[in-house]
């Protein structure tokens, strides 16, 4: 069993839809949870991070962590064609400074006008 | 934009030849990372550095070496390239001790024939 599981999609939604992206994990020691966005042929960019459990909101984006279920989510409200990208979850025990940031394989999202 | 450049951006090389990829940053970030990204595997850590001349292995370090003689430069060397090393290589940096806020470069697309 891989440490981090993420449905690769592709996920196609109409503009304005609410998008839900998810990851599950097996390591109960993970404390830091991140979401990165990667446009085609570009490097990933950090969208949001959460420490431990709870929700975090930033504009149209909301990150949720449920440590009891080992499940994290990213919600995108009022999705736009510019949100079309691959979304990577990432997590670590100590924040990743020692090189142990574990990434999911990414979910490819397409938002249709 | 954390001011990370990678060179070359594209390279085609033959099996058995040595290859060096360069990552250059202008942000004075202490931590630097080399990842490879492959379909079906996602991002995997090759090596990382936590300071000048301080490096350590990641998940997929076999066949790779690194060097960091200056804060701003992190080199990745494939000693004798193999077809299995055909991939997209990303450099990343972080300033925080937590390391979760990693800034990625644009990537190098390497093909080994």
CSV table of N, CA and C in Angstrom, one decimal, chain A residues 3-4 30 32-34 36 46 89-104, chain B residues 33 35 43-45 48 59 92 94 98-104:
chain,number,residue,atom,x,y,z
A,3,UNK,N,1.9,5.1,0.5
A,3,UNK,CA,1.7,6.0,1.7
A,3,UNK,C,0.6,7.0,1.4
A,4,UNK,N,0.6,7.5,0.2
A,4,UNK,CA,-0.4,8.5,-0.2
A,4,UNK,C,-1.1,8.1,-1.5
A,30,UNK,N,1.8,11.7,9.9
A,30,UNK,CA,1.8,12.9,9.1
A,30,UNK,C,1.1,14.0,9.9
A,32,UNK,N,1.8,17.6,8.5
A,32,UNK,CA,1.7,18.7,7.6
A,32,UNK,C,1.1,18.2,6.3
A,33,UNK,N,0.1,19.0,5.8
A,33,UNK,CA,-0.6,18.6,4.6
A,33,UNK,C,-0.7,19.8,3.7
A,34,UNK,N,-0.3,19.5,2.4
A,34,UNK,CA,-0.1,20.6,1.4
A,34,UNK,C,-0.9,20.2,0.2
A,36,UNK,N,-0.6,21.4,-3.9
A,36,UNK,CA,0.2,22.1,-4.9
A,36,UNK,C,-0.7,22.0,-6.2
A,46,UNK,N,2.8,25.9,-4.6
A,46,UNK,CA,2.0,25.7,-3.4
A,46,UNK,C,0.7,26.5,-3.4
A,89,UNK,N,-1.5,16.5,-3.8
A,89,UNK,CA,-1.4,16.6,-2.4
A,89,UNK,C,0.0,16.2,-2.0
A,90,UNK,N,0.4,16.7,-0.8
A,90,UNK,CA,1.7,16.3,-0.3
A,90,UNK,C,1.6,16.4,1.3
A,91,UNK,N,2.4,15.5,1.9
A,91,UNK,CA,2.3,15.5,3.4
A,91,UNK,C,3.6,15.1,3.9
A,92,UNK,N,3.9,15.4,5.2
A,92,UNK,CA,5.1,15.0,5.9
A,92,UNK,C,4.9,14.9,7.4
A,93,UNK,N,5.8,14.3,8.0
A,93,UNK,CA,5.8,14.2,9.5
A,93,UNK,C,6.3,15.5,10.1
A,94,UNK,N,7.3,16.1,9.6
A,94,UNK,CA,8.0,17.2,10.2
A,94,UNK,C,8.0,18.4,9.4
A,95,UNK,N,7.3,18.5,8.3
A,95,UNK,CA,7.2,19.7,7.5
A,95,UNK,C,8.1,19.5,6.3
A,96,UNK,N,8.9,18.5,6.2
A,96,UNK,CA,9.6,18.3,4.9
A,96,UNK,C,11.1,18.8,4.9
A,97,UNK,N,11.6,19.4,5.9
A,97,UNK,CA,12.9,20.0,5.8
A,97,UNK,C,14.0,18.9,5.7
A,98,UNK,N,13.7,17.7,6.2
A,98,UNK,CA,14.6,16.6,6.0
A,98,UNK,C,14.4,15.8,4.8
A,99,UNK,N,13.7,16.4,3.8
A,99,UNK,CA,13.5,15.7,2.5
A,99,UNK,C,12.4,14.7,2.5
A,100,UNK,N,11.6,14.6,3.5
A,100,UNK,CA,10.6,13.5,3.5
A,100,UNK,C,9.2,14.0,3.2
A,101,UNK,N,9.0,14.9,2.2
A,101,UNK,CA,7.7,15.3,1.7
A,101,UNK,C,7.2,14.3,0.8
A,102,UNK,N,6.1,13.7,1.1
A,102,UNK,CA,5.5,12.6,0.2
A,102,UNK,C,4.4,13.2,-0.6
A,103,UNK,N,4.5,13.0,-1.9
A,103,UNK,CA,3.5,13.5,-2.8
A,103,UNK,C,2.5,12.4,-3.3
A,104,UNK,N,1.3,12.8,-3.5
A,104,UNK,CA,0.4,12.0,-4.3
A,104,UNK,C,0.7,12.1,-5.8
B,33,UNK,N,16.2,20.9,-3.2
B,33,UNK,CA,15.8,19.5,-3.4
B,33,UNK,C,15.8,19.2,-4.9
B,35,UNK,N,13.9,16.5,-7.5
B,35,UNK,CA,12.8,15.5,-7.7
B,35,UNK,C,12.8,15.0,-9.1
B,43,UNK,N,5.8,12.8,-8.0
B,43,UNK,CA,7.1,13.4,-7.7
B,43,UNK,C,7.8,12.5,-6.6
B,44,UNK,N,9.1,12.2,-6.9
B,44,UNK,CA,9.8,11.5,-6.0
B,44,UNK,C,11.2,12.2,-5.7
B,45,UNK,N,11.6,12.2,-4.5
B,45,UNK,CA,12.8,12.9,-4.1
B,45,UNK,C,14.0,12.1,-4.4
B,48,UNK,N,18.6,15.8,-1.5
B,48,UNK,CA,18.3,17.2,-1.0
B,48,UNK,C,19.5,17.7,-0.3
B,59,UNK,N,14.4,9.2,-1.8
B,59,UNK,CA,13.8,7.9,-2.1
B,59,UNK,C,14.4,7.2,-3.2
B,92,UNK,N,13.7,22.2,-6.3
B,92,UNK,CA,12.9,23.0,-5.4
B,92,UNK,C,13.7,23.6,-4.3
B,94,UNK,N,13.4,25.8,-0.3
B,94,UNK,CA,12.6,26.3,0.8
B,94,UNK,C,13.5,27.0,1.8
B,98,UNK,N,10.6,24.1,8.4
B,98,UNK,CA,9.6,23.2,8.2
B,98,UNK,C,9.6,22.6,6.8
B,99,UNK,N,10.1,23.4,5.8
B,99,UNK,CA,10.3,22.8,4.5
B,99,UNK,C,9.1,22.6,3.7
B,100,UNK,N,7.9,22.8,4.2
B,100,UNK,CA,6.7,22.5,3.4
B,100,UNK,C,6.4,23.5,2.3
B,101,UNK,N,6.8,24.7,2.5
B,101,UNK,CA,6.6,25.7,1.5
B,101,UNK,C,7.8,25.7,0.5
B,102,UNK,N,7.7,24.7,-0.4
B,102,UNK,CA,8.7,24.5,-1.4
B,102,UNK,C,8.4,25.2,-2.7
B,103,UNK,N,9.4,25.9,-3.2
B,103,UNK,CA,9.2,26.6,-4.5
B,103,UNK,C,9.9,25.8,-5.6
B,104,UNK,N,9.2,25.5,-6.7
B,104,UNK,CA,9.7,24.7,-7.7
B,104,UNK,C,10.3,25.5,-8.9
